PDB file of C-alpha atoms in Angstrom:
ATOM      1  CA  MET A 280      14.170  31.129 -43.481  1.00 81.00           C
ATOM      2  CA  ARG A 281      16.841  28.780 -42.498  1.00 85.00           C
ATOM      3  CA  VAL A 282      20.629  29.229 -42.270  1.00 88.00           C
ATOM      4  CA  ILE A 283      22.874  29.128 -45.576  1.00 90.00           C
ATOM      5  CA  SER A 284      26.200  28.835 -44.284  1.00 91.00           C
ATOM      6  CA  GLY A 285      28.519  27.058 -42.484  1.00 88.00           C
ATOM      7  CA  PHE A 286      28.489  24.543 -39.192  1.00 86.00           C
ATOM      8  CA  LEU A 287      24.873  25.385 -38.948  1.00 85.00           C
ATOM      9  CA  LYS A 288      23.862  24.673 -43.147  1.00 89.00           C
ATOM     10  CA  GLY A 289      20.013  24.140 -43.620  1.00 85.00           C
ATOM     11  CA  LYS A 290      18.699  24.702 -39.970  1.00 87.00           C
ATOM     12  CA  ARG A 291      15.689  26.417 -39.651  1.00 88.00           C
ATOM     13  CA  LEU A 292      14.544  29.428 -37.980  1.00 88.00           C
ATOM     14  CA  LEU A 293      11.953  29.977 -35.872  1.00 87.00           C
ATOM     15  CA  SER A 294      10.254  33.346 -36.430  1.00 83.00           C
ATOM     16  CA  PRO A 295       7.448  35.174 -34.990  1.00 75.00           C
ATOM     17  CA  LYS A 296       3.916  35.392 -35.989  1.00 72.00           C
ATOM     18  CA  GLY A 297       2.959  38.083 -37.832  1.00 58.00           C
ATOM     19  CA  GLN A 298       4.041  41.001 -39.083  1.00 48.00           C
ATOM     20  CA  ASP A 299       5.972  43.100 -36.757  1.00 56.00           C
ATOM     21  CA  THR A 300       9.105  41.262 -37.779  1.00 57.00           C
ATOM     22  CA  ARG A 301      10.538  41.692 -41.462  1.00 57.00           C
ATOM     23  CA  PRO A 302      13.591  38.812 -41.228  1.00 64.00           C
ATOM     24  CA  THR A 303      16.298  39.480 -43.979  1.00 71.00           C
ATOM     25  CA  ALA A 304      15.098  37.277 -46.816  1.00 73.00           C
ATOM     26  CA  ASP A 305      17.566  34.350 -47.249  1.00 76.00           C
ATOM     27  CA  ARG A 306      19.107  35.773 -51.203  1.00 83.00           C
ATOM     28  CA  LEU A 307      19.904  39.035 -49.337  1.00 87.00           C
ATOM     29  CA  LYS A 308      21.674  37.388 -46.437  1.00 89.00           C
ATOM     30  CA  GLU A 309      23.445  35.318 -48.839  1.00 90.00           C
ATOM     31  CA  THR A 310      24.692  38.255 -50.481  1.00 91.00           C
ATOM     32  CA  LEU A 311      25.808  39.933 -47.313  1.00 94.00           C
ATOM     33  CA  PHE A 312      27.667  37.140 -46.117  1.00 94.00           C
ATOM     34  CA  ASN A 313      29.240  36.648 -49.386  1.00 93.00           C
ATOM     35  CA  ILE A 314      30.507  39.990 -49.365  1.00 93.00           C
ATOM     36  CA  LEU A 315      31.655  39.286 -45.595  1.00 95.00           C
ATOM     37  CA  GLN A 316      33.685  36.441 -45.808  1.00 89.00           C
ATOM     38  CA  GLY A 317      36.712  37.525 -44.560  1.00 90.00           C
ATOM     39  CA  ARG A 318      36.043  39.066 -41.721  1.00 95.00           C
ATOM     40  CA  ILE A 319      33.391  37.003 -39.729  1.00 96.00           C
ATOM     41  CA  SER A 320      35.813  34.470 -38.380  1.00 94.00           C
ATOM     42  CA  GLU A 321      36.633  35.358 -35.157  1.00 95.00           C
ATOM     43  CA  SER A 322      35.023  38.406 -35.056  1.00 97.00           C
ATOM     44  CA  LYS A 323      32.951  40.363 -32.549  1.00 98.00           C
ATOM     45  CA  PHE A 324      29.816  40.667 -34.232  1.00 98.00           C
ATOM     46  CA  LEU A 325      26.578  42.858 -32.695  1.00 98.00           C
ATOM     47  CA  ASP A 326      22.778  42.033 -34.480  1.00 98.00           C
ATOM     48  CA  VAL A 327      20.475  45.185 -33.856  1.00 97.00           C
ATOM     49  CA  PHE A 328      17.213  45.026 -34.260  1.00 95.00           C
ATOM     50  CA  SER A 329      17.427  41.132 -34.326  1.00 94.00           C
ATOM     51  CA  GLY A 330      14.010  40.162 -34.879  1.00 91.00           C
ATOM     52  CA  THR A 331      14.166  35.951 -35.103  1.00 91.00           C
ATOM     53  CA  GLY A 332      18.723  36.359 -34.706  1.00 93.00           C
ATOM     54  CA  SER A 333      18.797  34.605 -38.064  1.00 93.00           C
ATOM     55  CA  ILE A 334      21.828  37.612 -39.178  1.00 95.00           C
ATOM     56  CA  GLY A 335      23.477  36.771 -36.005  1.00 96.00           C
ATOM     57  CA  ILE A 336      23.222  32.936 -35.931  1.00 94.00           C
ATOM     58  CA  GLU A 337      24.713  32.852 -39.841  1.00 95.00           C
ATOM     59  CA  ALA A 338      27.637  34.669 -38.251  1.00 96.00           C
ATOM     60  CA  LEU A 339      27.753  31.888 -35.498  1.00 94.00           C
ATOM     61  CA  SER A 340      27.426  29.177 -37.928  1.00 93.00           C
ATOM     62  CA  ARG A 341      30.314  30.831 -39.972  1.00 94.00           C
ATOM     63  CA  GLY A 342      32.710  31.424 -37.337  1.00 93.00           C
ATOM     64  CA  ALA A 343      32.250  34.653 -35.561  1.00 95.00           C
ATOM     65  CA  ASP A 344      33.637  34.725 -31.945  1.00 95.00           C
ATOM     66  CA  LYS A 345      31.320  36.460 -30.415  1.00 97.00           C
ATOM     67  CA  VAL A 346      27.219  37.383 -31.372  1.00 97.00           C
ATOM     68  CA  VAL A 347      25.165  39.951 -28.940  1.00 98.00           C
ATOM     69  CA  PHE A 348      21.545  40.320 -30.360  1.00 98.00           C
ATOM     70  CA  ILE A 349      19.259  43.291 -29.186  1.00 98.00           C
ATOM     71  CA  ASP A 350      16.149  43.294 -29.521  1.00 96.00           C
ATOM     72  CA  SER A 351      12.964  45.342 -27.665  1.00 94.00           C
ATOM     73  CA  SER A 352      10.777  42.846 -28.516  1.00 93.00           C
ATOM     74  CA  ARG A 353      10.289  40.439 -25.715  1.00 95.00           C
ATOM     75  CA  GLU A 354       8.881  37.696 -27.934  1.00 93.00           C
ATOM     76  CA  CYS A 355      11.526  38.184 -30.176  1.00 93.00           C
ATOM     77  CA  GLY A 356      14.039  37.609 -27.797  1.00 94.00           C
ATOM     78  CA  GLU A 357      12.154  34.109 -26.444  1.00 95.00           C
ATOM     79  CA  ILE A 358      12.561  32.813 -30.663  1.00 94.00           C
ATOM     80  CA  ILE A 359      16.213  33.822 -30.434  1.00 93.00           C
ATOM     81  CA  ASN A 360      17.107  31.963 -27.655  1.00 92.00           C
ATOM     82  CA  LYS A 361      14.603  29.353 -28.835  1.00 91.00           C
ATOM     83  CA  ASN A 362      16.840  29.208 -32.344  1.00 89.00           C
ATOM     84  CA  LEU A 363      19.696  28.800 -30.644  1.00 89.00           C
ATOM     85  CA  SER A 364      18.821  26.827 -27.941  1.00 85.00           C
ATOM     86  CA  SER A 365      18.103  24.169 -30.553  1.00 78.00           C
ATOM     87  CA  ILE A 366      21.277  23.922 -31.521  1.00 76.00           C
ATOM     88  CA  SER A 367      23.585  21.340 -29.582  1.00 64.00           C
ATOM     89  CA  SER A 368      27.038  22.380 -30.243  1.00 69.00           C
ATOM     90  CA  ALA A 369      29.730  22.759 -28.404  1.00 68.00           C
ATOM     91  CA  ASP A 370      30.601  25.067 -30.826  1.00 67.00           C
ATOM     92  CA  ILE A 371      28.770  28.166 -29.679  1.00 78.00           C
ATOM     93  CA  LEU A 372      28.646  27.557 -25.958  1.00 75.00           C
ATOM     94  CA  ASN A 373      29.236  30.604 -24.584  1.00 86.00           C
ATOM     95  CA  LYS A 374      29.678  32.744 -27.933  1.00 92.00           C
ATOM     96  CA  PHE A 375      26.455  34.404 -27.370  1.00 94.00           C
ATOM     97  CA  ASP A 376      24.358  37.284 -25.672  1.00 96.00           C
ATOM     98  CA  ILE A 377      20.693  38.565 -26.135  1.00 96.00           C
ATOM     99  CA  ILE A 378      19.913  41.461 -24.748  1.00 97.00           C
ATOM    100  CA  VAL A 379      15.829  42.720 -24.673  1.00 97.00           C
ATOM    101  CA  ALA A 380      15.888  45.888 -23.996  1.00 97.00           C
ATOM    102  CA  ASP A 381      15.110  49.620 -25.924  1.00 95.00           C
ATOM    103  CA  PHE A 382      17.867  49.714 -28.539  1.00 97.00           C
ATOM    104  CA  LYS A 383      19.431  53.338 -27.038  1.00 96.00           C
ATOM    105  CA  SER A 384      19.626  51.471 -23.482  1.00 97.00           C
ATOM    106  CA  ALA A 385      21.373  48.304 -24.550  1.00 98.00           C
ATOM    107  CA  ILE A 386      24.020  50.157 -26.726  1.00 98.00           C
ATOM    108  CA  ARG A 387      23.930  52.392 -23.731  1.00 98.00           C
ATOM    109  CA  THR A 388      25.197  49.214 -21.335  1.00 98.00           C
ATOM    110  CA  LEU A 389      27.217  48.031 -23.814  1.00 98.00           C
ATOM    111  CA  GLY A 390      29.424  51.125 -24.001  1.00 98.00           C
ATOM    112  CA  ASN A 391      29.565  51.317 -20.184  1.00 98.00           C
ATOM    113  CA  GLU A 392      30.699  48.119 -20.473  1.00 97.00           C
ATOM    114  CA  ASN A 393      33.353  48.750 -22.917  1.00 97.00           C
ATOM    115  CA  LYS A 394      32.168  46.715 -25.684  1.00 97.00           C
ATOM    116  CA  LYS A 395      33.141  46.735 -28.797  1.00 97.00           C
ATOM    117  CA  PHE A 396      32.388  44.874 -31.951  1.00 98.00           C
ATOM    118  CA  ASP A 397      34.465  44.003 -35.614  1.00 98.00           C
ATOM    119  CA  ILE A 398      30.640  43.943 -37.371  1.00 98.00           C
ATOM    120  CA  ILE A 399      27.312  45.817 -36.530  1.00 98.00           C
ATOM    121  CA  PHE A 400      24.406  44.727 -38.262  1.00 98.00           C
ATOM    122  CA  LEU A 401      21.324  46.881 -38.627  1.00 96.00           C
ATOM    123  CA  ASP A 402      18.194  46.132 -39.713  1.00 92.00           C
ATOM    124  CA  PRO A 403      15.237  48.414 -37.898  1.00 89.00           C
ATOM    125  CA  PRO A 404      12.068  48.728 -39.758  1.00 81.00           C
ATOM    126  CA  TYR A 405      12.515  50.471 -42.977  1.00 76.00           C
ATOM    127  CA  TYR A 406      11.420  54.449 -43.403  1.00 75.00           C
ATOM    128  CA  ASN A 407      11.987  55.829 -39.533  1.00 80.00           C
ATOM    129  CA  GLU A 408      14.980  57.636 -37.733  1.00 85.00           C
ATOM    130  CA  PHE A 409      16.457  54.523 -36.133  1.00 92.00           C
ATOM    131  CA  THR A 410      18.781  53.715 -38.479  1.00 93.00           C
ATOM    132  CA  TYR A 411      20.286  57.390 -37.438  1.00 94.00           C
ATOM    133  CA  GLU A 412      19.407  56.849 -33.513  1.00 95.00           C
ATOM    134  CA  ALA A 413      21.278  53.392 -33.543  1.00 96.00           C
ATOM    135  CA  ILE A 414      24.564  54.737 -35.605  1.00 96.00           C
ATOM    136  CA  ASN A 415      24.525  57.912 -33.605  1.00 96.00           C
ATOM    137  CA  ALA A 416      24.211  56.011 -30.251  1.00 97.00           C
ATOM    138  CA  ILE A 417      26.995  53.175 -31.606  1.00 97.00           C
ATOM    139  CA  VAL A 418      29.258  56.241 -32.199  1.00 96.00           C
ATOM    140  CA  GLU A 419      28.834  57.887 -29.092  1.00 96.00           C
ATOM    141  CA  ASN A 420      29.701  54.792 -27.615  1.00 97.00           C
ATOM    142  CA  ARG A 421      32.333  54.264 -29.050  1.00 96.00           C
ATOM    143  CA  LEU A 422      31.109  50.269 -29.659  1.00 97.00           C
ATOM    144  CA  LEU A 423      33.086  50.147 -33.153  1.00 97.00           C
ATOM    145  CA  GLU A 424      36.573  48.827 -33.491  1.00 96.00           C
ATOM    146  CA  LYS A 425      39.228  50.823 -35.166  1.00 92.00           C
ATOM    147  CA  ASP A 426      39.053  48.836 -38.017  1.00 91.00           C
ATOM    148  CA  GLY A 427      35.508  48.110 -37.643  1.00 96.00           C
ATOM    149  CA  ILE A 428      32.124  48.333 -40.110  1.00 97.00           C
ATOM    150  CA  ILE A 429      28.720  48.792 -39.348  1.00 97.00           C
ATOM    151  CA  ILE A 430      26.157  47.429 -42.001  1.00 97.00           C
ATOM    152  CA  SER A 431      22.837  49.137 -42.026  1.00 95.00           C
ATOM    153  CA  GLU A 432      20.279  47.545 -43.691  1.00 94.00           C
ATOM    154  CA  GLN A 433      17.523  49.676 -44.855  1.00 91.00           C
ATOM    155  CA  GLY A 434      14.801  50.550 -47.073  1.00 88.00           C
ATOM    156  CA  SER A 435      15.510  51.217 -51.161  1.00 88.00           C
ATOM    157  CA  LYS A 436      14.405  54.544 -50.549  1.00 89.00           C
ATOM    158  CA  ASP A 437      16.064  55.672 -46.923  1.00 89.00           C
ATOM    159  CA  PRO A 438      18.168  57.835 -46.905  1.00 88.00           C
ATOM    160  CA  GLU A 439      21.912  57.591 -46.078  1.00 91.00           C
ATOM    161  CA  TYR A 440      22.541  59.057 -43.287  1.00 91.00           C
ATOM    162  CA  GLU A 441      26.142  60.876 -42.472  1.00 91.00           C
ATOM    163  CA  PHE A 442      27.939  60.672 -39.558  1.00 92.00           C
ATOM    164  CA  SER A 443      31.453  62.824 -38.799  1.00 89.00           C
ATOM    165  CA  LYS A 444      33.657  59.809 -37.653  1.00 92.00           C
ATOM    166  CA  LEU A 445      32.340  57.286 -40.341  1.00 95.00           C
ATOM    167  CA  GLU A 446      32.495  57.249 -43.749  1.00 95.00           C
ATOM    168  CA  ILE A 447      30.258  54.841 -46.285  1.00 96.00           C
ATOM    169  CA  TYR A 448      32.487  53.084 -48.346  1.00 94.00           C
ATOM    170  CA  ASP A 449      30.121  50.858 -50.302  1.00 95.00           C
ATOM    171  CA  ILE A 450      26.042  51.012 -51.033  1.00 96.00           C
ATOM    172  CA  ARG A 451      24.417  47.857 -52.087  1.00 95.00           C
ATOM    173  CA  GLU A 452      21.051  47.872 -53.681  1.00 93.00           C
ATOM    174  CA  TYR A 453      18.352  45.661 -54.626  1.00 90.00           C
ATOM    175  CA  LYS A 454      14.480  46.100 -55.312  1.00 88.00           C
ATOM    176  CA  THR A 455      13.162  47.003 -52.381  1.00 87.00           C
ATOM    177  CA  ALA A 456      16.082  47.200 -49.984  1.00 90.00           C
ATOM    178  CA  LYS A 457      19.604  48.307 -49.591  1.00 93.00           C
ATOM    179  CA  PHE A 458      23.087  47.748 -47.568  1.00 95.00           C
ATOM    180  CA  VAL A 459      25.014  50.704 -46.429  1.00 96.00           C
ATOM    181  CA  PHE A 460      28.513  49.861 -45.335  1.00 97.00           C
ATOM    182  CA  TYR A 461      29.999  52.306 -42.705  1.00 97.00           C
ATOM    183  CA  THR A 462      33.725  52.315 -41.643  1.00 95.00           C
ATOM    184  CA  ASN A 463      35.235  53.992 -38.475  1.00 86.00           C
ATOM    185  CA  LEU A 464      37.120  57.241 -39.061  1.00 78.00           C
ATOM    186  CA  GLN A 465      39.187  56.765 -35.715  1.00 66.00           C
TER     187      GLN A 465
END
């Protein structure tokens, strides 16, 4: 696993051992960032269910102004920290936060702090209710900027959820996964 583009291009990233974390494949990550290319620079980016942090680190590499990583696993939090600590660049100093906590409490905390994000990426374990619960919590806590987007990476057979304050504006399907893009209607 590596950074695809930007000033960190080619940087190898650590990942936890075992099968509990399923990093987004490099090919899917490249496709995603090609879609987002005009939105990343100077954005505030939230990476929920961060795992290795590869999506948020890719956003930093491509010019995101701030990235917040959320994962409930202490091991994943340590891996993200190691991946970021190994980057000796002033370009990312103070541009990220790592929150090791349950996604609901982390989202609630960010909402209480009135944090807003231009891009929110979710990559929960496939085939469960976490996608719906996380997006619902994001909407309830008003984390999405007015013109912001949410991208949910889901299993190819996962449903696309409807929300009264969001609109699905794109779905990109691949063999075992898909990206569902939501935009804010508020």
